[in-house]
PDB file of C-alpha atoms in Angstrom:
ATOM      1  CA  MET W 294      38.797 -37.109  68.174  1.00  0.00           C
ATOM      2  CA  SER W 295      36.379 -37.035  65.247  1.00  0.00           C
ATOM      3  CA  LEU W 296      37.164 -35.363  61.950  1.00  0.00           C
ATOM      4  CA  PHE W 297      34.491 -32.684  62.406  1.00  0.00           C
ATOM      5  CA  LYS W 298      35.758 -31.714  65.848  1.00  0.00           C
ATOM      6  CA  ARG W 299      39.278 -31.358  64.442  1.00  0.00           C
ATOM      7  CA  LEU W 300      38.000 -29.204  61.586  1.00  0.00           C
ATOM      8  CA  LEU W 301      35.813 -27.020  63.789  1.00  0.00           C
ATOM      9  CA  ASN W 302      38.353 -26.577  66.595  1.00  0.00           C
ATOM     10  CA  PRO W 303      41.798 -26.608  64.946  1.00  0.00           C
ATOM     11  CA  LYS W 304      43.454 -24.597  67.763  1.00  0.00           C
ATOM     12  CA  LYS W 305      42.130 -26.903  70.438  1.00  0.00           C
ATOM     13  CA  ASN W 306      43.260 -29.912  68.424  1.00  0.00           C
ATOM     14  CA  LYS W 307      46.817 -28.573  68.054  1.00  0.00           C
ATOM     15  CA  ALA W 308      47.036 -27.796  71.761  1.00  0.00           C
ATOM     16  CA  SER W 309      45.890 -31.284  72.740  1.00  0.00           C
ATOM     17  CA  GLU W 310      48.364 -32.866  70.290  1.00  0.00           C
ATOM     18  CA  LYS W 311      51.190 -30.819  71.781  1.00  0.00           C
ATOM     19  CA  GLU W 312      50.195 -31.866  75.308  1.00  0.00           C
ATOM     20  CA  ALA W 313      50.060 -35.526  74.274  1.00  0.00           C
ATOM     21  CA  ARG W 314      53.518 -35.340  72.680  1.00  0.00           C
ATOM     22  CA  GLY W 315      55.108 -33.395  75.504  1.00  0.00           C
ATOM     23  CA  LYS W 316      56.428 -29.886  75.888  1.00  0.00           C
ATOM     24  CA  TYR W 317      60.021 -30.657  74.904  1.00  0.00           C
ATOM     25  CA  TYR W 318      59.328 -33.189  72.182  1.00  0.00           C
ATOM     26  CA  PRO W 319      60.736 -31.978  68.811  1.00  0.00           C
ATOM     27  CA  GLU W 320      58.342 -30.463  66.295  1.00  0.00           C
ATOM     28  CA  GLU W 321      57.109 -32.713  63.509  1.00  0.00           C
ATOM     29  CA  LYS W 322      58.914 -32.061  60.237  1.00  0.00           C
ATOM     30  CA  LEU W 323      56.790 -31.562  57.155  1.00  0.00           C
ATOM     31  CA  PRO W 324      57.806 -33.438  54.004  1.00  0.00           C
ATOM     32  CA  ILE W 325      59.893 -31.220  51.723  1.00  0.00           C
ATOM     33  CA  ASP W 326      57.199 -30.931  49.029  1.00  0.00           C
ATOM     34  CA  GLU W 327      54.515 -29.874  51.521  1.00  0.00           C
ATOM     35  CA  LYS W 328      56.865 -27.362  53.130  1.00  0.00           C
ATOM     36  CA  PHE W 329      57.718 -25.834  49.739  1.00  0.00           C
ATOM     37  CA  THR W 330      54.064 -25.655  48.677  1.00  0.00           C
ATOM     38  CA  TYR W 331      53.041 -23.987  51.942  1.00  0.00           C
ATOM     39  CA  ASN W 332      55.847 -21.385  51.887  1.00  0.00           C
ATOM     40  CA  PHE W 333      55.550 -20.727  48.139  1.00  0.00           C
ATOM     41  CA  ASN W 334      51.805 -20.049  48.429  1.00  0.00           C
ATOM     42  CA  LYS W 335      52.392 -17.919  51.552  1.00  0.00           C
ATOM     43  CA  ASN W 336      54.798 -15.784  49.479  1.00  0.00           C
ATOM     44  CA  GLY W 337      52.061 -15.250  46.873  1.00  0.00           C
ATOM     45  CA  GLY W 338      53.267 -17.594  44.130  1.00  0.00           C
ATOM     46  CA  LYS W 339      50.901 -19.443  41.812  1.00  0.00           C
ATOM     47  CA  PHE W 340      51.563 -23.163  41.812  1.00  0.00           C
ATOM     48  CA  LEU W 341      50.474 -25.594  39.060  1.00  0.00           C
ATOM     49  CA  TYR W 342      51.307 -29.261  39.677  1.00  0.00           C
ATOM     50  CA  CYS W 343      51.363 -31.464  36.554  1.00  0.00           C
ATOM     51  CA  GLU W 344      51.909 -35.192  36.170  1.00  0.00           C
ATOM     52  CA  ASN W 345      52.994 -35.161  32.505  1.00  0.00           C
ATOM     53  CA  LEU W 346      53.979 -32.857  29.639  1.00  0.00           C
ATOM     54  CA  GLU W 347      50.428 -32.701  28.255  1.00  0.00           C
ATOM     55  CA  GLU W 348      49.252 -31.214  31.554  1.00  0.00           C
ATOM     56  CA  ILE W 349      52.180 -28.748  31.467  1.00  0.00           C
ATOM     57  CA  LEU W 350      51.147 -27.534  28.009  1.00  0.00           C
ATOM     58  CA  GLU W 351      47.507 -27.242  29.104  1.00  0.00           C
ATOM     59  CA  ALA W 352      48.458 -25.287  32.244  1.00  0.00           C
ATOM     60  CA  PHE W 353      50.746 -22.994  30.201  1.00  0.00           C
ATOM     61  CA  ASP W 354      47.891 -22.351  27.755  1.00  0.00           C
ATOM     62  CA  ASN W 355      45.617 -21.464  30.699  1.00  0.00           C
ATOM     63  CA  ILE W 356      48.211 -18.990  32.010  1.00  0.00           C
ATOM     64  CA  LEU W 357      48.413 -17.326  28.586  1.00  0.00           C
ATOM     65  CA  MET W 358      44.624 -17.172  28.345  1.00  0.00           C
ATOM     66  CA  GLU W 359      44.184 -15.801  31.880  1.00  0.00           C
ATOM     67  CA  ASN W 360      46.662 -12.975  31.277  1.00  0.00           C
ATOM     68  CA  ASP W 361      46.030 -12.394  27.533  1.00  0.00           C
ATOM     69  CA  TRP W 362      49.694 -13.076  26.690  1.00  0.00           C
ATOM     70  CA  TYR W 363      49.160 -14.559  23.214  1.00  0.00           C
ATOM     71  CA  GLU W 364      51.300 -12.929  20.503  1.00  0.00           C
ATOM     72  CA  LYS W 365      53.412 -11.181  23.160  1.00  0.00           C
ATOM     73  CA  ASP W 366      57.192 -10.974  23.554  1.00  0.00           C
ATOM     74  CA  VAL W 367      58.737 -13.569  25.862  1.00  0.00           C
ATOM     75  CA  PHE W 368      62.233 -13.330  27.339  1.00  0.00           C
ATOM     76  CA  CYS W 369      63.652 -16.866  27.201  1.00  0.00           C
ATOM     77  CA  ILE W 370      67.278 -17.913  26.760  1.00  0.00           C
ATOM     78  CA  ASN W 371      66.649 -21.663  27.088  1.00  0.00           C
ATOM     79  CA  GLU W 372      66.426 -23.272  23.620  1.00  0.00           C
ATOM     80  CA  GLN W 373      64.650 -26.391  24.968  1.00  0.00           C
ATOM     81  CA  LEU W 374      61.876 -24.273  26.507  1.00  0.00           C
ATOM     82  CA  THR W 375      61.587 -22.235  23.315  1.00  0.00           C
ATOM     83  CA  SER W 376      61.019 -25.398  21.268  1.00  0.00           C
ATOM     84  CA  ARG W 377      58.726 -26.994  23.910  1.00  0.00           C
ATOM     85  CA  PHE W 378      56.387 -23.955  24.038  1.00  0.00           C
ATOM     86  CA  ASP W 379      56.745 -22.998  20.367  1.00  0.00           C
ATOM     87  CA  GLY W 380      53.144 -23.775  19.378  1.00  0.00           C
ATOM     88  CA  PHE W 381      51.588 -20.913  21.380  1.00  0.00           C
ATOM     89  CA  ASN W 382      52.123 -18.039  18.927  1.00  0.00           C
ATOM     90  CA  LEU W 383      54.678 -16.221  21.113  1.00  0.00           C
ATOM     91  CA  ASN W 384      57.634 -14.047  20.070  1.00  0.00           C
ATOM     92  CA  PHE W 385      60.670 -15.499  21.854  1.00  0.00           C
ATOM     93  CA  SER W 386      63.472 -13.043  22.491  1.00  0.00           C
ATOM     94  CA  LYS W 387      66.803 -13.113  24.301  1.00  0.00           C
ATOM     95  CA  LYS W 388      66.415  -9.482  25.321  1.00  0.00           C
ATOM     96  CA  GLY W 389      64.891  -8.398  28.622  1.00  0.00           C
ATOM     97  CA  LYS W 390      62.101  -6.203  27.204  1.00  0.00           C
ATOM     98  CA  ALA W 391      59.162  -8.608  27.196  1.00  0.00           C
ATOM     99  CA  THR W 392      55.750  -9.279  28.692  1.00  0.00           C
ATOM    100  CA  PHE W 393      56.995 -12.248  30.702  1.00  0.00           C
ATOM    101  CA  PHE W 394      60.106 -14.270  31.476  1.00  0.00           C
ATOM    102  CA  LEU W 395      59.994 -18.017  30.731  1.00  0.00           C
ATOM    103  CA  SER W 396      62.719 -20.060  32.393  1.00  0.00           C
ATOM    104  CA  THR W 397      63.853 -23.110  34.260  1.00  0.00           C
ATOM    105  CA  CYS W 398      65.521 -22.772  37.670  1.00  0.00           C
ATOM    106  CA  GLU W 399      68.382 -24.266  39.644  1.00  0.00           C
ATOM    107  CA  SER W 400      66.329 -25.367  42.661  1.00  0.00           C
ATOM    108  CA  LEU W 401      63.055 -24.916  44.529  1.00  0.00           C
ATOM    109  CA  VAL W 402      63.899 -24.024  48.145  1.00  0.00           C
ATOM    110  CA  ALA W 403      61.418 -25.474  50.633  1.00  0.00           C
ATOM    111  CA  ASN W 404      62.291 -23.674  53.876  1.00  0.00           C
ATOM    112  CA  ASN W 405      61.376 -20.229  52.500  1.00  0.00           C
ATOM    113  CA  GLY W 406      59.396 -21.073  49.336  1.00  0.00           C
ATOM    114  CA  SER W 407      61.840 -19.356  46.989  1.00  0.00           C
ATOM    115  CA  ILE W 408      63.135 -20.074  43.486  1.00  0.00           C
ATOM    116  CA  LEU W 409      66.931 -20.294  43.067  1.00  0.00           C
ATOM    117  CA  LEU W 410      68.151 -18.863  39.739  1.00  0.00           C
ATOM    118  CA  SER W 411      71.607 -18.298  38.286  1.00  0.00           C
ATOM    119  CA  SER W 412      73.238 -16.858  35.191  1.00  0.00           C
ATOM    120  CA  ASN W 413      72.340 -20.158  33.482  1.00  0.00           C
ATOM    121  CA  GLN W 414      68.746 -18.897  33.408  1.00  0.00           C
ATOM    122  CA  MET W 415      69.016 -15.110  33.286  1.00  0.00           C
ATOM    123  CA  LYS W 416      72.561 -14.345  32.088  1.00  0.00           C
ATOM    124  CA  GLU W 417      73.883 -11.279  33.919  1.00  0.00           C
ATOM    125  CA  LYS W 418      70.524  -9.568  34.441  1.00  0.00           C
ATOM    126  CA  LYS W 419      69.439  -8.455  37.892  1.00  0.00           C
ATOM    127  CA  LEU W 420      65.964  -9.323  39.207  1.00  0.00           C
ATOM    128  CA  ASN W 421      64.681  -5.781  38.685  1.00  0.00           C
ATOM    129  CA  GLU W 422      65.744  -5.990  35.006  1.00  0.00           C
ATOM    130  CA  LEU W 423      63.543  -9.038  34.389  1.00  0.00           C
ATOM    131  CA  PRO W 424      59.889  -8.647  33.350  1.00  0.00           C
ATOM    132  CA  ASP W 425      57.393  -8.386  36.228  1.00  0.00           C
ATOM    133  CA  ASN W 426      55.705 -11.607  35.103  1.00  0.00           C
ATOM    134  CA  ILE W 427      57.613 -14.887  35.347  1.00  0.00           C
ATOM    135  CA  VAL W 428      56.729 -18.468  34.384  1.00  0.00           C
ATOM    136  CA  ILE W 429      59.128 -21.069  35.811  1.00  0.00           C
ATOM    137  CA  PHE W 430      59.224 -24.654  34.548  1.00  0.00           C
ATOM    138  CA  ALA W 431      60.651 -27.031  37.181  1.00  0.00           C
ATOM    139  CA  THR W 432      60.534 -30.660  38.251  1.00  0.00           C
ATOM    140  CA  THR W 433      59.926 -32.258  41.638  1.00  0.00           C
ATOM    141  CA  SER W 434      63.517 -33.569  41.679  1.00  0.00           C
ATOM    142  CA  GLN W 435      64.691 -29.940  41.997  1.00  0.00           C
ATOM    143  CA  LEU W 436      63.192 -29.565  45.487  1.00  0.00           C
ATOM    144  CA  VAL W 437      65.802 -28.870  48.180  1.00  0.00           C
ATOM    145  CA  ASP W 438      65.334 -28.005  51.838  1.00  0.00           C
ATOM    146  CA  THR W 439      67.682 -25.001  52.108  1.00  0.00           C
ATOM    147  CA  ILE W 440      69.474 -22.506  49.879  1.00  0.00           C
ATOM    148  CA  SER W 441      72.825 -24.016  50.889  1.00  0.00           C
ATOM    149  CA  GLU W 442      71.695 -27.401  49.493  1.00  0.00           C
ATOM    150  CA  GLY W 443      70.779 -25.682  46.224  1.00  0.00           C
ATOM    151  CA  LEU W 444      74.182 -23.994  46.091  1.00  0.00           C
ATOM    152  CA  ARG W 445      75.903 -27.318  46.761  1.00  0.00           C
ATOM    153  CA  ILE W 446      74.049 -28.870  43.807  1.00  0.00           C
ATOM    154  CA  ILE W 447      75.125 -25.986  41.544  1.00  0.00           C
ATOM    155  CA  LYS W 448      78.736 -26.478  42.653  1.00  0.00           C
ATOM    156  CA  MET W 449      78.613 -30.242  41.967  1.00  0.00           C
ATOM    157  CA  GLN W 450      76.940 -29.866  38.566  1.00  0.00           C
ATOM    158  CA  GLN W 451      79.135 -27.031  37.278  1.00  0.00           C
ATOM    159  CA  LYS W 452      82.470 -28.573  38.429  1.00  0.00           C
ATOM    160  CA  GLY W 453      84.560 -25.456  38.868  1.00  0.00           C
ATOM    161  CA  LYS W 454      82.539 -23.209  36.545  1.00  0.00           C
ATOM    162  CA  ILE W 455      80.180 -21.794  39.147  1.00  0.00           C
ATOM    163  CA  PRO W 456      77.680 -19.295  37.659  1.00  0.00           C
ATOM    164  CA  SER W 457      78.429 -15.697  38.545  1.00  0.00           C
ATOM    165  CA  ASN W 458      74.890 -14.456  39.033  1.00  0.00           C
ATOM    166  CA  ILE W 459      73.068 -16.523  41.697  1.00  0.00           C
ATOM    167  CA  THR W 460      69.904 -15.183  43.340  1.00  0.00           C
ATOM    168  CA  THR W 461      66.540 -16.216  44.740  1.00  0.00           C
ATOM    169  CA  ILE W 462      63.075 -14.903  44.008  1.00  0.00           C
ATOM    170  CA  GLN W 463      60.923 -15.000  47.106  1.00  0.00           C
ATOM    171  CA  ASP W 464      58.505 -12.059  46.921  1.00  0.00           C
ATOM    172  CA  PHE W 465      55.609 -12.888  44.588  1.00  0.00           C
ATOM    173  CA  GLU W 466      52.917 -10.406  45.594  1.00  0.00           C
ATOM    174  CA  SER W 467      53.060  -6.711  46.241  1.00  0.00           C
ATOM    175  CA  LYS W 468      52.558  -5.819  49.865  1.00  0.00           C
ATOM    176  CA  LYS W 469      51.012  -2.491  50.776  1.00  0.00           C
ATOM    177  CA  GLU W 470      53.393  -2.105  53.659  1.00  0.00           C
ATOM    178  CA  LYS W 471      56.996  -3.177  53.091  1.00  0.00           C
ATOM    179  CA  ASP W 472      59.004  -4.231  56.099  1.00  0.00           C
ATOM    180  CA  PHE W 473      62.718  -3.725  56.626  1.00  0.00           C
ATOM    181  CA  MET W 474      63.620  -7.257  55.482  1.00  0.00           C
ATOM    182  CA  SER W 475      61.862  -6.898  52.108  1.00  0.00           C
ATOM    183  CA  TYR W 476      63.276  -3.444  51.338  1.00  0.00           C
ATOM    184  CA  GLY W 477      64.914  -3.365  47.912  1.00  0.00           C
ATOM    185  CA  SER W 478      63.463  -6.694  46.754  1.00  0.00           C
ATOM    186  CA  SER W 479      61.566  -6.658  43.498  1.00  0.00           C
ATOM    187  CA  THR W 480      58.111  -8.202  43.564  1.00  0.00           C
ATOM    188  CA  LYS W 481      57.290 -10.586  40.711  1.00  0.00           C
ATOM    189  CA  ASN W 482      54.056 -12.163  39.507  1.00  0.00           C
ATOM    190  CA  LEU W 483      55.268 -15.764  39.387  1.00  0.00           C
ATOM    191  CA  TYR W 484      53.711 -18.953  38.050  1.00  0.00           C
ATOM    192  CA  LEU W 485      55.398 -22.287  38.744  1.00  0.00           C
ATOM    193  CA  LEU W 486      54.762 -25.202  36.373  1.00  0.00           C
ATOM    194  CA  LEU W 487      55.923 -28.185  38.427  1.00  0.00           C
ATOM    195  CA  LEU W 488      56.338 -31.511  36.610  1.00  0.00           C
ATOM    196  CA  GLU W 489      56.339 -34.760  38.592  1.00  0.00           C
ATOM    197  CA  ASP W 490      59.511 -36.662  37.645  1.00  0.00           C
ATOM    198  CA  LEU W 491      60.154 -38.874  40.682  1.00  0.00           C
TER     199      LEU W 491
END
């Protein structure tokens, strides 16, 4: 089938592929990075892929420019991030009252497009106590398929000192109509700066 026919008739193409593979043949599994990207974007997150630190700094500068966040207060408890993004005329604070939250994360969960955080990133604060705007700095090696894989990694890395406050952020855009499953979740405007490290 030609490329144009596949583009113009995507439903027909999928049906014919399914018929060719058979009714009971298992579904094709997406690679973990594609699955995360798809689910993260579906949740409303803003994704910026960078190949090196220069691109990270450029993307961070673009985020600040887009939102007019220069000379604003930033909640950040990670000293390495504070020194890495020090040249942007920001007021770094370890208190929750800020324009945005700058942090790393424990894992990027592919099967639901969420960000796994713990008290290592946000101390004992709850999600609704964090600023509405969040910028997460992560690497491609932090991609995991499920939340349980992310929890297993935390357990292995912490060796008996498991963080007390573990949560995921999954809702990145406000929905006009909340469903039962999203009741009580706090919506965040989230940017992900993803650095290629594999």
